[in-house]
Amino acid sequence: MKKTIVTPGELVAYAEEFETKGAVLAVDHKYHASALSVATYDEKSHVAVVKPVRGSAYPQPGAVVYCQVTGKGRRAYQLRCFAVEEGKNAADLKYPVSGVLPYFFSDGDIGIGDYLRAKVVSTYGPPIVVSIRGPTYGVILSRCPKCGAVLKRRGMMLYCPNCGAEVKRKIAVGHYAT
């Protein structure tokens, strides 16, 4: 196995020599790197695997994202997604991505200004479509609609320690910050 670093546009392999996987572009029976990557060549099986150094700047379907609810429309909530979950940690997106949460993908109530943990369903349009169906998806931080204090969890309800208001939200089990 041989490993090398390749830059965008650099020749990775010829089509006659290697089968390629990963971040490559095929031009005239030649494979060129499409991003700054590490190319691993397996001489026995004639396979070249090209893995980008950085991940995608746009969340892919199935990824877990963290978003803030910015508005409520007739058919969906509007969101601003700012982080993607990688393993146990959350990594900030280079640029915030707009998203929508259709009402049929939410199992409960959420409010404007709430922070959500959601799963990306589709990335076909400029706004990504997310879902909070499932026990580990939902509100991870919420503020009181009356006074603006951070709400505390009491069972499956949220209450305000300042004014005593209680609100019902679809809470992400195991992820709600108190």
mmCIF file of C-alpha atoms in Angstrom, residues 78-155:
data_model
loop_
_atom_site.group_PDB
_atom_site.id
_atom_site.type_symbol
_atom_site.label_atom_id
_atom_site.label_comp_id
_atom_site.label_asym_id
_atom_site.label_seq_id
_atom_site.Cartn_x
_atom_site.Cartn_y
_atom_site.Cartn_z
ATOM 1 C CA GLN A 78 -37.917 27.530 9.229
ATOM 2 C CA LEU A 79 -34.522 26.642 10.677
ATOM 3 C CA ARG A 80 -30.921 27.837 10.730
ATOM 4 C CA CYS A 81 -28.612 24.814 10.990
ATOM 5 C CA PHE A 82 -25.204 25.625 12.449
ATOM 6 C CA ALA A 83 -23.522 22.343 13.496
ATOM 7 C CA VAL A 84 -23.283 18.710 12.463
ATOM 8 C CA GLU A 85 -22.653 15.778 14.805
ATOM 9 C CA GLU A 86 -19.465 13.799 14.204
ATOM 10 C CA GLY A 87 -19.227 10.841 16.544
ATOM 11 C CA LYS A 88 -19.848 12.155 20.070
ATOM 12 C CA ASN A 89 -18.912 15.777 19.254
ATOM 13 C CA ALA A 90 -20.588 18.525 17.266
ATOM 14 C CA ALA A 91 -18.559 20.345 14.615
ATOM 15 C CA ASP A 92 -19.573 23.810 13.449
ATOM 16 C CA LEU A 93 -20.536 24.175 9.812
ATOM 17 C CA LYS A 94 -18.382 26.626 7.888
ATOM 18 C CA TYR A 95 -21.528 28.505 6.840
ATOM 19 C CA PRO A 96 -24.968 28.236 8.490
ATOM 20 C CA VAL A 97 -27.424 26.330 6.311
ATOM 21 C CA SER A 98 -31.117 27.135 6.020
ATOM 22 C CA GLY A 99 -33.490 24.271 6.642
ATOM 23 C CA VAL A 100 -37.141 23.381 6.996
ATOM 24 C CA LEU A 101 -38.954 21.040 9.344
ATOM 25 C CA PRO A 102 -42.314 20.037 7.835
ATOM 26 C CA TYR A 103 -45.068 19.537 10.410
ATOM 27 C CA PHE A 104 -45.452 15.856 9.441
ATOM 28 C CA PHE A 105 -41.780 15.259 10.440
ATOM 29 C CA SER A 106 -42.283 16.643 13.963
ATOM 30 C CA ASP A 107 -43.881 14.435 16.612
ATOM 31 C CA GLY A 108 -44.653 17.262 19.032
ATOM 32 C CA ASP A 109 -44.628 20.974 19.720
ATOM 33 C CA ILE A 110 -41.622 23.221 19.254
ATOM 34 C CA GLY A 111 -41.342 26.985 19.588
ATOM 35 C CA ILE A 112 -39.574 29.801 17.814
ATOM 36 C CA GLY A 113 -36.059 30.214 19.224
ATOM 37 C CA ASP A 114 -35.747 26.580 20.344
ATOM 38 C CA TYR A 115 -32.552 24.666 19.597
ATOM 39 C CA LEU A 116 -33.101 21.266 17.965
ATOM 40 C CA ARG A 117 -31.219 18.055 17.358
ATOM 41 C CA ALA A 118 -32.530 16.747 14.031
ATOM 42 C CA LYS A 119 -31.782 14.243 11.292
ATOM 43 C CA VAL A 120 -31.289 15.361 7.674
ATOM 44 C CA VAL A 121 -33.887 13.754 5.405
ATOM 45 C CA SER A 122 -33.212 15.461 2.067
ATOM 46 C CA THR A 123 -30.692 17.893 0.585
ATOM 47 C CA TYR A 124 -32.270 18.332 -2.867
ATOM 48 C CA GLY A 125 -33.202 21.983 -2.439
ATOM 49 C CA PRO A 126 -31.406 25.016 -1.065
ATOM 50 C CA PRO A 127 -33.127 24.512 2.306
ATOM 51 C CA ILE A 128 -32.346 21.081 3.723
ATOM 52 C CA VAL A 129 -35.299 19.047 5.033
ATOM 53 C CA VAL A 130 -34.926 17.663 8.556
ATOM 54 C CA SER A 131 -36.963 15.412 10.835
ATOM 55 C CA ILE A 132 -37.266 15.190 14.623
ATOM 56 C CA ARG A 133 -39.096 11.847 14.669
ATOM 57 C CA GLY A 134 -37.531 9.465 17.145
ATOM 58 C CA PRO A 135 -36.707 9.636 20.850
ATOM 59 C CA THR A 136 -33.229 11.167 20.550
ATOM 60 C CA TYR A 137 -34.348 14.011 18.257
ATOM 61 C CA GLY A 138 -36.157 17.155 19.338
ATOM 62 C CA VAL A 139 -35.630 20.232 21.508
ATOM 63 C CA ILE A 140 -32.276 20.372 23.317
ATOM 64 C CA LEU A 141 -32.619 23.926 24.692
ATOM 65 C CA SER A 142 -35.632 26.182 25.037
ATOM 66 C CA ARG A 143 -36.410 29.595 26.500
ATOM 67 C CA CYS A 144 -39.489 30.784 28.357
ATOM 68 C CA PRO A 145 -42.012 32.490 26.041
ATOM 69 C CA LYS A 146 -42.899 34.987 28.819
ATOM 70 C CA CYS A 147 -39.614 36.052 30.435
ATOM 71 C CA GLY A 148 -36.850 34.546 28.244
ATOM 72 C CA ALA A 149 -35.158 32.426 30.943
ATOM 73 C CA VAL A 150 -33.797 28.975 30.072
ATOM 74 C CA LEU A 151 -36.462 26.334 30.741
ATOM 75 C CA LYS A 152 -35.785 23.387 33.066
ATOM 76 C CA ARG A 153 -37.064 19.877 32.525
ATOM 77 C CA ARG A 154 -39.670 18.370 34.842
ATOM 78 C CA GLY A 155 -40.752 14.957 33.550
#
